[in-house]
PDB file of C-alpha atoms in Angstrom:
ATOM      1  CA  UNK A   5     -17.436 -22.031  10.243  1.00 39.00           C
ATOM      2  CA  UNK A   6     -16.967 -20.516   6.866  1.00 43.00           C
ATOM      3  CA  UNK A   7     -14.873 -16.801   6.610  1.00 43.00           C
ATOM      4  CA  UNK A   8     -18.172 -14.816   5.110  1.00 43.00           C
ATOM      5  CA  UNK A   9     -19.420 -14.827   8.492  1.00 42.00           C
ATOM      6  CA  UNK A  10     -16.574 -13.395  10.456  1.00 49.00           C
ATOM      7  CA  UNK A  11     -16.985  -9.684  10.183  1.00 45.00           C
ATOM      8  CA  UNK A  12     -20.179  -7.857  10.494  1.00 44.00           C
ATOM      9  CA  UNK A  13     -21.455  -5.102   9.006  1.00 44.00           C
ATOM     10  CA  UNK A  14     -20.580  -6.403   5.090  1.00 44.00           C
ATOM     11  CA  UNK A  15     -19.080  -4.229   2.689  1.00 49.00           C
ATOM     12  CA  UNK A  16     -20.731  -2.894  -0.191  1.00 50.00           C
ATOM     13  CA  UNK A  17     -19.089  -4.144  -3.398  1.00 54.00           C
ATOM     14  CA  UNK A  18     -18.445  -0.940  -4.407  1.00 56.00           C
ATOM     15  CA  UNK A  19     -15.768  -0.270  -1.771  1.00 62.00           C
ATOM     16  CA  UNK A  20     -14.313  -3.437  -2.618  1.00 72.00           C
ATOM     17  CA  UNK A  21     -13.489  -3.222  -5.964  1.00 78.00           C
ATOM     18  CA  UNK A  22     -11.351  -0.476  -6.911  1.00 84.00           C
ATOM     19  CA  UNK A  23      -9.335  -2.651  -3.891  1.00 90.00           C
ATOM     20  CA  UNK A  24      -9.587  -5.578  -6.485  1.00 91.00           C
ATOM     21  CA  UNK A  25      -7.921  -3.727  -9.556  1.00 93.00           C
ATOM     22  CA  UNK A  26      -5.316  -1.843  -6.869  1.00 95.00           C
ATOM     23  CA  UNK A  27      -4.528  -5.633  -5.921  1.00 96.00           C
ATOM     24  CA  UNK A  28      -4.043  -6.751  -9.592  1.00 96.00           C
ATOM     25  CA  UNK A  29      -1.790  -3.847 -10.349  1.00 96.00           C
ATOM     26  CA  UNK A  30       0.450  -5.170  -7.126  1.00 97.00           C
ATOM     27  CA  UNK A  31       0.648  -8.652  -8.704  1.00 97.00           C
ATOM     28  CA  UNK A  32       1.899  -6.881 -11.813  1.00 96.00           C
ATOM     29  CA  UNK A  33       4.050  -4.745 -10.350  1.00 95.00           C
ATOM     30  CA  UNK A  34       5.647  -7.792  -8.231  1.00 96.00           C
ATOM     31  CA  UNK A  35       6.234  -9.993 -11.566  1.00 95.00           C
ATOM     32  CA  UNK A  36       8.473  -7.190 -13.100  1.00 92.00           C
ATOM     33  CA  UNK A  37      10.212  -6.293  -9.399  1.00 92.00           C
ATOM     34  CA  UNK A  38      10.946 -10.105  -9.862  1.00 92.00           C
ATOM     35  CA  UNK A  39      12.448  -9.435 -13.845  1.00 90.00           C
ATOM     36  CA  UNK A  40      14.299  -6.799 -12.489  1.00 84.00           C
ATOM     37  CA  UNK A  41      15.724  -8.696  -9.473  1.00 85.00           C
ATOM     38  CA  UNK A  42      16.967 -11.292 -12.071  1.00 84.00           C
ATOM     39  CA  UNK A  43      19.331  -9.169 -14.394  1.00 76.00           C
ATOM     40  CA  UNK A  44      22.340  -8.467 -12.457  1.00 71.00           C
ATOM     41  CA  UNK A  45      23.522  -4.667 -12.152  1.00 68.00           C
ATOM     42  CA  UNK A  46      24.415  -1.851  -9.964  1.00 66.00           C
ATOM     43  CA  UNK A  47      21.499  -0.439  -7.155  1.00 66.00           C
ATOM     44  CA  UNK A  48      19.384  -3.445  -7.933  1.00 73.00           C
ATOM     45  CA  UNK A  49      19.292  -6.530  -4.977  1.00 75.00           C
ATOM     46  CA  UNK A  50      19.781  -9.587  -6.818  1.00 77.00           C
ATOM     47  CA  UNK A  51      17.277 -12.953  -6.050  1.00 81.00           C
ATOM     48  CA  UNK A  52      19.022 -15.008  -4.315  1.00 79.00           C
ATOM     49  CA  UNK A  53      19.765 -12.188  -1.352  1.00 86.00           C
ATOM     50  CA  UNK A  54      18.349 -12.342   2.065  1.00 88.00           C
ATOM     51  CA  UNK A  55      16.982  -8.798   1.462  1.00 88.00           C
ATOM     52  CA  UNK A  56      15.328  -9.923  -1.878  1.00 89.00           C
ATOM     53  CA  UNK A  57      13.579 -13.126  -0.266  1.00 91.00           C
ATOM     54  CA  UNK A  58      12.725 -11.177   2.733  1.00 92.00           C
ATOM     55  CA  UNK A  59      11.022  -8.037  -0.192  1.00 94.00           C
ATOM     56  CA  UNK A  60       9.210 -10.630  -2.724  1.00 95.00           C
ATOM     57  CA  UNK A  61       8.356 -13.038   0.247  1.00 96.00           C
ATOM     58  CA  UNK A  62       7.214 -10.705   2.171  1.00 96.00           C
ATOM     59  CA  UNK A  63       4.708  -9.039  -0.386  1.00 97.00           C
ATOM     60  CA  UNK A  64       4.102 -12.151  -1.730  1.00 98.00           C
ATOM     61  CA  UNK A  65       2.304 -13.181   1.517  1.00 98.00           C
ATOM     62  CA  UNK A  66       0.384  -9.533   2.110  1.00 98.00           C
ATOM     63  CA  UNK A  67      -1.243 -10.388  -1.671  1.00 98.00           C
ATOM     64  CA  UNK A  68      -2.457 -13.522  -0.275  1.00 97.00           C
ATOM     65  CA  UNK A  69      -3.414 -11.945   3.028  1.00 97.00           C
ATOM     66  CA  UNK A  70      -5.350  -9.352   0.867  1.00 96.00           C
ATOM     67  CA  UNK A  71      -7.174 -12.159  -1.527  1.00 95.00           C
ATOM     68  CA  UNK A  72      -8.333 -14.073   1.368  1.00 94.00           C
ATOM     69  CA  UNK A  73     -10.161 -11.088   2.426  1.00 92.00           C
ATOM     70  CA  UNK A  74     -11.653  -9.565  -0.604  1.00 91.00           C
ATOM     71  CA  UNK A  75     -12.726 -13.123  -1.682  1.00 87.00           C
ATOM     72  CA  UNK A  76     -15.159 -13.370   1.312  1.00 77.00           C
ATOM     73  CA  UNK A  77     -18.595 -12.907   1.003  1.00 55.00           C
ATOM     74  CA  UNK A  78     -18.899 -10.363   3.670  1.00 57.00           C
ATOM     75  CA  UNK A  79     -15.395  -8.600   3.836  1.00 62.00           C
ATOM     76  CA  UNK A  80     -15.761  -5.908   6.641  1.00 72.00           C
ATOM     77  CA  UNK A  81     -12.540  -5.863   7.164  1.00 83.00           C
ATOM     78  CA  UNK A  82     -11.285  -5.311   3.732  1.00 86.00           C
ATOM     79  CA  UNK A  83     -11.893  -1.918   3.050  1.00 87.00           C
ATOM     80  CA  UNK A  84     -10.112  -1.056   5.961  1.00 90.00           C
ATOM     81  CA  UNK A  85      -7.010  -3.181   5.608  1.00 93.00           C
ATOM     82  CA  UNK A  86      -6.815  -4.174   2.152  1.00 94.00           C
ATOM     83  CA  UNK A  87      -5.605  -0.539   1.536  1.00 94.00           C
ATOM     84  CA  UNK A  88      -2.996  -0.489   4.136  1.00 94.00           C
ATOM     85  CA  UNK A  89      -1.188  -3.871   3.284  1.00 96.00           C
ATOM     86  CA  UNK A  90      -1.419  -2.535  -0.358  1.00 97.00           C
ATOM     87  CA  UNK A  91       0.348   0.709   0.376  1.00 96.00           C
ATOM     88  CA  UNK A  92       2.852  -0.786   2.439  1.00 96.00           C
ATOM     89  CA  UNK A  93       3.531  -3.599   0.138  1.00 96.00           C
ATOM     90  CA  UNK A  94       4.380  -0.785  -2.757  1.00 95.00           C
ATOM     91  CA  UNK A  95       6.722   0.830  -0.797  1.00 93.00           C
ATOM     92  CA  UNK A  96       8.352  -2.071  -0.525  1.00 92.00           C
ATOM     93  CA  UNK A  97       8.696  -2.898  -4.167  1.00 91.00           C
ATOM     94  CA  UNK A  98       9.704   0.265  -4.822  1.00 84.00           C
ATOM     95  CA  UNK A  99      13.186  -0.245  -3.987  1.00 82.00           C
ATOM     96  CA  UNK A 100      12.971  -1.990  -7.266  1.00 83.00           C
ATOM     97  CA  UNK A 101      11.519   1.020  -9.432  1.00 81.00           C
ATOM     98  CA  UNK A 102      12.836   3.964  -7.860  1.00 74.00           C
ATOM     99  CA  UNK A 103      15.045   6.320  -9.262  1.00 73.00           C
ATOM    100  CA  UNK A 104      18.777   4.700  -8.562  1.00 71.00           C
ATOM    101  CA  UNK A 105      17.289   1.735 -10.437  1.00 74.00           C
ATOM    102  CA  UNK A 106      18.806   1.916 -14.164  1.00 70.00           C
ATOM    103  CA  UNK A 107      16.710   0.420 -16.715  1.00 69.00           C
ATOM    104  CA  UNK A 108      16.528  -2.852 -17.487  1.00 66.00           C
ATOM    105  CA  UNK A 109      16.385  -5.175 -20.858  1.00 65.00           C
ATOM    106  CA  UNK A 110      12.378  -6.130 -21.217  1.00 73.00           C
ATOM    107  CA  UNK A 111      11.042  -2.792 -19.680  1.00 82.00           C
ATOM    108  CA  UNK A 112       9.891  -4.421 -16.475  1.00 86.00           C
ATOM    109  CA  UNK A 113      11.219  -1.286 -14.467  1.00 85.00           C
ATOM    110  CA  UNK A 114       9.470   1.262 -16.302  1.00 87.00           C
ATOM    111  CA  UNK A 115       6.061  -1.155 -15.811  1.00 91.00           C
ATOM    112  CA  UNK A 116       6.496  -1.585 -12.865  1.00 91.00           C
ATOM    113  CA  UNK A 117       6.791   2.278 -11.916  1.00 90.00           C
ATOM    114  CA  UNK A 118       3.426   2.215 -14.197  1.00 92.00           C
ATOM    115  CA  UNK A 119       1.840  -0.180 -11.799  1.00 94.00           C
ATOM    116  CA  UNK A 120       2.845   1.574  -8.310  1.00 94.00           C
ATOM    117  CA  UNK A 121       1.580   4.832  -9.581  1.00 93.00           C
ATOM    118  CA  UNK A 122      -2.072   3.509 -10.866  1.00 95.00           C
ATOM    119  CA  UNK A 123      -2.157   1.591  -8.175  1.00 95.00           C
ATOM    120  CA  UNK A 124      -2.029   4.732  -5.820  1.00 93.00           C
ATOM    121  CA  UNK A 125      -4.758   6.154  -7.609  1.00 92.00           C
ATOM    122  CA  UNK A 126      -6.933   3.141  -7.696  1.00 89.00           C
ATOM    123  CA  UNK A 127      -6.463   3.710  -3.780  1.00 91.00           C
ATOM    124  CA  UNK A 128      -7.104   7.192  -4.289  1.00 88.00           C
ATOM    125  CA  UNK A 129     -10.356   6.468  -5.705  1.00 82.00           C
ATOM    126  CA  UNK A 130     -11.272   4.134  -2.777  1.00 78.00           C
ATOM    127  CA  UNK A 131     -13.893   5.312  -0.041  1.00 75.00           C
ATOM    128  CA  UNK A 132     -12.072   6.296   3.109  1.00 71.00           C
ATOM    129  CA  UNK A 133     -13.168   3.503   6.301  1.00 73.00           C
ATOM    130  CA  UNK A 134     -13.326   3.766   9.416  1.00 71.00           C
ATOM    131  CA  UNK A 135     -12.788   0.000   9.936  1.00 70.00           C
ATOM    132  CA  UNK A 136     -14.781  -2.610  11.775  1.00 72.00           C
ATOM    133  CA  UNK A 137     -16.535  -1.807  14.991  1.00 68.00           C
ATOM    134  CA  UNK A 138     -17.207  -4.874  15.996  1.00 73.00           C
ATOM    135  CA  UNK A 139     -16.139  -8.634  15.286  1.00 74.00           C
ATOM    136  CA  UNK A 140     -18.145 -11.778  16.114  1.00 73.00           C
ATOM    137  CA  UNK A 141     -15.977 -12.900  18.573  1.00 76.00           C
ATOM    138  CA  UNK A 142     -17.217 -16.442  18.965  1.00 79.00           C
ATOM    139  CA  UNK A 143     -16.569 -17.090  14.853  1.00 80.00           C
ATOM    140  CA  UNK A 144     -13.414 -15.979  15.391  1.00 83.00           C
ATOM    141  CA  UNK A 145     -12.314 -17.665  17.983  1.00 87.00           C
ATOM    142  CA  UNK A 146     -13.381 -20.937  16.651  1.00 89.00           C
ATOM    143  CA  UNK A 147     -11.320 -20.674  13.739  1.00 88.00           C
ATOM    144  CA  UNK A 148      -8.046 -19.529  15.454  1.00 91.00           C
ATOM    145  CA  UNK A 149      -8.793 -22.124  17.660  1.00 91.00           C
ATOM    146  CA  UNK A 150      -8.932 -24.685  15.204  1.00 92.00           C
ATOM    147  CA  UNK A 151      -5.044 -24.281  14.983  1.00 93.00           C
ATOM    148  CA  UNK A 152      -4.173 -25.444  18.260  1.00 90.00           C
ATOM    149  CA  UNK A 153      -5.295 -29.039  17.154  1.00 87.00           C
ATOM    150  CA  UNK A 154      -3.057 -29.057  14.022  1.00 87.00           C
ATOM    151  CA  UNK A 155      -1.543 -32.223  13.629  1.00 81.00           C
ATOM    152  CA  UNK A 156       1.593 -32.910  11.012  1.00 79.00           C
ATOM    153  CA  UNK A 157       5.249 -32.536  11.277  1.00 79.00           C
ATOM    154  CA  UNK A 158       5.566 -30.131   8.264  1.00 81.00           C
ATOM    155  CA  UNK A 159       7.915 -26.843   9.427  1.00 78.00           C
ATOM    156  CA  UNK A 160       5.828 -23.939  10.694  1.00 85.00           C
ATOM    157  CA  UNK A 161       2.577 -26.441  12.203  1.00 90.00           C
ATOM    158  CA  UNK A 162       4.202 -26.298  15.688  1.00 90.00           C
ATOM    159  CA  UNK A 163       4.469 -22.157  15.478  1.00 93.00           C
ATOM    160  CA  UNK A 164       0.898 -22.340  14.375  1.00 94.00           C
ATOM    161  CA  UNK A 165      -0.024 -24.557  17.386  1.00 92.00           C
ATOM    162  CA  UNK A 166       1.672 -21.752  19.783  1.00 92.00           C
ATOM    163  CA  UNK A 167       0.270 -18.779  17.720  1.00 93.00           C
ATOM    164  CA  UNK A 168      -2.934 -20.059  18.123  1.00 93.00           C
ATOM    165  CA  UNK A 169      -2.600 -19.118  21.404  1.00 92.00           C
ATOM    166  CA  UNK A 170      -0.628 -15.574  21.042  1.00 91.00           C
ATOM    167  CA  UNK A 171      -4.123 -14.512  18.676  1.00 93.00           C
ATOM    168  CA  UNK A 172      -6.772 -15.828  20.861  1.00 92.00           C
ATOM    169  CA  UNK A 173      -5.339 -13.379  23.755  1.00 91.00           C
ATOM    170  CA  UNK A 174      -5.148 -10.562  21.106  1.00 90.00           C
ATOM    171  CA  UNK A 175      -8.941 -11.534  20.628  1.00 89.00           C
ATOM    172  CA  UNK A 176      -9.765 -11.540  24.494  1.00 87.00           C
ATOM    173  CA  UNK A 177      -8.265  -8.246  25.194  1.00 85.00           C
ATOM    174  CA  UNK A 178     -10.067  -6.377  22.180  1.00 82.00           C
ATOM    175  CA  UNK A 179     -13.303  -7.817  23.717  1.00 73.00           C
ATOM    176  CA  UNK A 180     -12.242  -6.918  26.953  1.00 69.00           C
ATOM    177  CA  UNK A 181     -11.186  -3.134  25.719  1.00 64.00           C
ATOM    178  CA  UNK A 182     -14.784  -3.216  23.123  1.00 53.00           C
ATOM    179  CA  UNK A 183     -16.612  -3.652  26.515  1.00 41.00           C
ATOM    180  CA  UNK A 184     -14.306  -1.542  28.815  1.00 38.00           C
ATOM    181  CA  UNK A 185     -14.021  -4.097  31.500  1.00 40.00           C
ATOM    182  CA  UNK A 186     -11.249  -6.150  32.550  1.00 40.00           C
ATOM    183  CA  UNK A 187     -10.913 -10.014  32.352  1.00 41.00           C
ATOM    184  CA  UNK A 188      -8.702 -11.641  34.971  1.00 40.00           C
ATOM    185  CA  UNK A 189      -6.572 -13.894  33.081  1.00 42.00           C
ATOM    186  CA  UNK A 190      -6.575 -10.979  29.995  1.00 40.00           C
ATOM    187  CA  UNK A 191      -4.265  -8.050  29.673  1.00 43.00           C
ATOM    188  CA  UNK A 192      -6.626  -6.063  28.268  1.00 43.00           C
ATOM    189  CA  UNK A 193      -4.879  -3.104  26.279  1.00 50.00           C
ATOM    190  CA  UNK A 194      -6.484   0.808  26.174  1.00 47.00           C
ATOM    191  CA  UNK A 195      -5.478   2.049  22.889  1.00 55.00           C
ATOM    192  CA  UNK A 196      -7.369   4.898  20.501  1.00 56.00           C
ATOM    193  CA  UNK A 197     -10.414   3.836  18.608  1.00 60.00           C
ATOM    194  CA  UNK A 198      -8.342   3.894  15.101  1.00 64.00           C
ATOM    195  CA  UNK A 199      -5.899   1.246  16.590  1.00 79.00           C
ATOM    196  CA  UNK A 200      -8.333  -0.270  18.034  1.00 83.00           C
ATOM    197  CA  UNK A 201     -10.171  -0.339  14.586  1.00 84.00           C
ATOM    198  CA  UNK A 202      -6.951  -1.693  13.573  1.00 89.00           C
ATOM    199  CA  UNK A 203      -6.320  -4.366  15.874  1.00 89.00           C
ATOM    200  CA  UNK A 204      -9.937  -5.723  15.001  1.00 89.00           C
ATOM    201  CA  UNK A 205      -8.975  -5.582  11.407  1.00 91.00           C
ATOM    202  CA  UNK A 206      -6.043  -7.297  11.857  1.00 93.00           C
ATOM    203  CA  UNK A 207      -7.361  -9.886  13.972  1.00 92.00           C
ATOM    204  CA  UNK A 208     -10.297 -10.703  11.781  1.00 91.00           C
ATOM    205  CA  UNK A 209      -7.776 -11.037   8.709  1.00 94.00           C
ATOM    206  CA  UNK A 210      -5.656 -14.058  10.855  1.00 94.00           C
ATOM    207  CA  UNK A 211      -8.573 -15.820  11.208  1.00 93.00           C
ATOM    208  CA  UNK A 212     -10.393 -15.778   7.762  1.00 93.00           C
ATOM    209  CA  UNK A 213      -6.319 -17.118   6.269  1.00 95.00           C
ATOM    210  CA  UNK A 214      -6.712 -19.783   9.073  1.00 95.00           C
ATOM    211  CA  UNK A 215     -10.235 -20.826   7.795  1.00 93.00           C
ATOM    212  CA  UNK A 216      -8.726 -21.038   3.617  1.00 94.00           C
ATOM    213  CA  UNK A 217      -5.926 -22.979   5.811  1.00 95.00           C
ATOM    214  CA  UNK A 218      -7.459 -25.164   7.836  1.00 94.00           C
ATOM    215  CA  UNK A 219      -9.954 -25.577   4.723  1.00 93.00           C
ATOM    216  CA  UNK A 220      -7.106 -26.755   2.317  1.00 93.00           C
ATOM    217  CA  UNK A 221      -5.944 -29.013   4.455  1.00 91.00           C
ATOM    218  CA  UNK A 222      -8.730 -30.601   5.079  1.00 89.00           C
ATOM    219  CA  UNK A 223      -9.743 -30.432   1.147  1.00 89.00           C
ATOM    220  CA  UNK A 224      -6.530 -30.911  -0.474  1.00 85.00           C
ATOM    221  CA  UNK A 225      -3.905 -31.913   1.501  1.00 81.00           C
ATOM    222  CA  UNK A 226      -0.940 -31.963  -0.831  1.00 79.00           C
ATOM    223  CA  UNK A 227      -2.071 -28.338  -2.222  1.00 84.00           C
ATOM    224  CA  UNK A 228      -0.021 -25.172  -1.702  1.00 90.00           C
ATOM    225  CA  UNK A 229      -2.811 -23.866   0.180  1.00 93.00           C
ATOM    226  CA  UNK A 230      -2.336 -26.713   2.677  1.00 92.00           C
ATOM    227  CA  UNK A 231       1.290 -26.087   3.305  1.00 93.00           C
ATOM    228  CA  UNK A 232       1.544 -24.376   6.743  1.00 94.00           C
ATOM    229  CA  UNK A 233       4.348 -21.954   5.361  1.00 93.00           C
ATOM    230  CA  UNK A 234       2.042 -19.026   3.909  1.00 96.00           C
ATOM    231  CA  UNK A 235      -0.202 -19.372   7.018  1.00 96.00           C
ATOM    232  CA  UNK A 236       2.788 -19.365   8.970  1.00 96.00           C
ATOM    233  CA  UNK A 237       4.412 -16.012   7.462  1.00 96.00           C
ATOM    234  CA  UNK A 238       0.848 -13.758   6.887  1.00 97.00           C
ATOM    235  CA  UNK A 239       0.710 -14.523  10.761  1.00 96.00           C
ATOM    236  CA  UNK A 240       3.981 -13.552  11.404  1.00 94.00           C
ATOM    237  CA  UNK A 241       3.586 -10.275   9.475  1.00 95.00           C
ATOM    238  CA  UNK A 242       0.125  -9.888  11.313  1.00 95.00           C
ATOM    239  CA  UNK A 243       1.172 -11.011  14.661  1.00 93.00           C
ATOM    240  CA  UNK A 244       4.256  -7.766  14.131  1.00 92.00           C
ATOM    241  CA  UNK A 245       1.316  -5.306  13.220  1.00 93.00           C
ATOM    242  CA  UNK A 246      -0.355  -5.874  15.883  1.00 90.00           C
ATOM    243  CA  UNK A 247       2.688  -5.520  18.068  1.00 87.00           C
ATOM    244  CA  UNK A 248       1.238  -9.171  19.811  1.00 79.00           C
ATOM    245  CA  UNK A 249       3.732 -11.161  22.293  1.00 79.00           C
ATOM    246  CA  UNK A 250       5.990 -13.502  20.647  1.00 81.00           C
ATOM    247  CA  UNK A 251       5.265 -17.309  19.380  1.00 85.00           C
ATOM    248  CA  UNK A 252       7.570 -19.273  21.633  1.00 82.00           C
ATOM    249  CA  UNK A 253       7.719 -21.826  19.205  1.00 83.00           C
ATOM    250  CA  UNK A 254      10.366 -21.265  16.504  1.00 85.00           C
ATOM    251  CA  UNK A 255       9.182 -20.208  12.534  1.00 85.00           C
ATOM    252  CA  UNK A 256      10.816 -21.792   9.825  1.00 85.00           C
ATOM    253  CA  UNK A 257      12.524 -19.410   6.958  1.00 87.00           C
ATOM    254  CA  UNK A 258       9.217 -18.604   5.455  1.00 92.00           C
ATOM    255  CA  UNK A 259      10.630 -15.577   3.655  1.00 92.00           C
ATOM    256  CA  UNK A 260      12.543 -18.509   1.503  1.00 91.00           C
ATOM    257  CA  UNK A 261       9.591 -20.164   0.838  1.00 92.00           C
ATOM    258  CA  UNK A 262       7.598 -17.798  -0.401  1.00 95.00           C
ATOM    259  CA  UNK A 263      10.532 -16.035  -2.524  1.00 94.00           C
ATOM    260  CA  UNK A 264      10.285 -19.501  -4.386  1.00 93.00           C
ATOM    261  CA  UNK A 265       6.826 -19.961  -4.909  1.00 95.00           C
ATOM    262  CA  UNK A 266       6.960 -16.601  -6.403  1.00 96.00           C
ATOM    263  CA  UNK A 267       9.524 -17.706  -8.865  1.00 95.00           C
ATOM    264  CA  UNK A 268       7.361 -20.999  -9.878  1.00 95.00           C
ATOM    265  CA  UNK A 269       4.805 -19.081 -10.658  1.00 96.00           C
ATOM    266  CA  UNK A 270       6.211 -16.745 -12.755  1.00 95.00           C
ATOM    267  CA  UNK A 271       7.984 -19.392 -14.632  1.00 95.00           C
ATOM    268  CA  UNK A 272       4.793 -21.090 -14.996  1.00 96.00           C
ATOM    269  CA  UNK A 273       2.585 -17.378 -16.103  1.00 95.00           C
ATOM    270  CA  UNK A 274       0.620 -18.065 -12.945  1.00 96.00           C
ATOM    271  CA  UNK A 275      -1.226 -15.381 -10.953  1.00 97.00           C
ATOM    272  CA  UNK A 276       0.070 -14.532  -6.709  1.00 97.00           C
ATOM    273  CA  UNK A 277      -3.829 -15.276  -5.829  1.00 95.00           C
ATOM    274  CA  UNK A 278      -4.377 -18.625  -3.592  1.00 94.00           C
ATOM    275  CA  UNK A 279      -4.749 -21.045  -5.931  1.00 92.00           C
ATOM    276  CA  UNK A 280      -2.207 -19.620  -8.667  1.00 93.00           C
ATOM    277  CA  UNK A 281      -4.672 -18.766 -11.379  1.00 93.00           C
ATOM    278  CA  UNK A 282      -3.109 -19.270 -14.950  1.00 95.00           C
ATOM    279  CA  UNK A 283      -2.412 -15.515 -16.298  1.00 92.00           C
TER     280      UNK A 283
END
């Protein structure tokens, strides 16, 4: 099952790619919040903080959530979400490049106030969308089903396993609400058509990360793409926006792990994308 055919109707190119620059200018703007982080001084959280790992981890894993999506054939879902993990991810950084933040050696402050504000006009310039109105519920199934026979003893495949199963009832009870009737073993929720819109969005971004996932591993096993760690923390960010019923299973500190793959690649001039592009 490959991720282009997940979400139907496609988006036109042209929606996606002022997403594409918006997304570079994140990347850029994450580099210098991680520069800043690194010089010690007043107002500014240093990097080895919980509340730094938990800020550069955190968007760290919403830029791979958001490459995963644009970099399928047929991204419905993009236009819709793309712009929201974007915005949210900049306020974030910006308690790096606001104004208690004194200026730093290097400049990366002031660039990185450069990068949040071009980025909110490439948004700007972005057609509005309504979001998906329908998913293919049978593709997506099948490839957040394809977690629940995850084998390996790596920290975070177990919380996969058992979040498998929190995002398949997610998917039952859109298609439940989609068709307005009720499914026995399904809570099905009754929310407004822009959360609903949402939810589908949402949903149809946890599965095409499962299918790079479960794709990697199969692929390249000893990749970063195959570790279960980024999986493990874009679904727990996705699994809190959709305001789904908690993973029994215990998650490992992904925050931790992706605060130092961030700092790898920065050492190494390598790009936040899923493969870590050289700059």
């Amino acid at each position: 099952m490959r991720p282009d055919v997940l979400v139907r109707p496609p988006a036109p190119a042209t929606r996606v790619r002022p997403l594409t620059t918006a997304l570079g200018r994140l990347e850029t703007a994450l580099r210098c919040a991680v520069a800043t982080a690194a010089v010690r001084r007043p107002g500014v959280r240093p990097l080895g903080s919980r509340s730094a790992r938990r800020t550069l981890g955190g968007v760290f894993l919403d830029v791979l959530c958001c490459h995963c999506l644009l970099n399928a054939p047929q991204p419905a879902a993009a236009s819709y979400l793309v712009p929201r993990l974007l915005r949210q991810s900049a306020e974030e950084l910006g308690l790096y490049f606001g104004p208690h933040v004194p200026a730093g050696p290097g400049g990366h402050t002031a660039v990185g106030r450069g990068q949040l504000r071009a980025l909110d006009r490439e948004l700007a310039s972005a057609p509005s969308e309504d979001g998906p109105d329908r998913l293919d519920g049978d593709r997506l199934g099948a490839a957040l089903a394809g977690l629940r026979s995850v084998t390996g003893r790596e920290p975070g495949t177990a919380w996969l396993r058992s979040a498998a199963g929190v995002f398949l009832e997610e998917l039952a009870s859109i298609h439940g609400e989609g068709f307005e009737r009720s499914c026995p073993a399904v809570v099905v929720r009754r929310t407004p058509q822009r959360a609903l819109a949402e939810r589908r969005a949402l949903l149809a971004a946890a599965a095409v990360c499962a299918e790079v996932w479960l794709a990697a591993r199969a692929e390249e096993p000893s990749a970063f793409l195959a570790d279960p760690a980024w999986l493990t923390g874009v679904l727990l960010r996705t699994s809190a926006r959709l305001g789904a019923a908690p993973v029994r299973a215990t998650a490992p500190d992904v925050a931790g792990a992706a605060t130092a793959e961030v700092l790898v690649r920065c050492a190494r001039g390598r790009r936040f994308d899923p493969h870590g592009t050289p700059l």
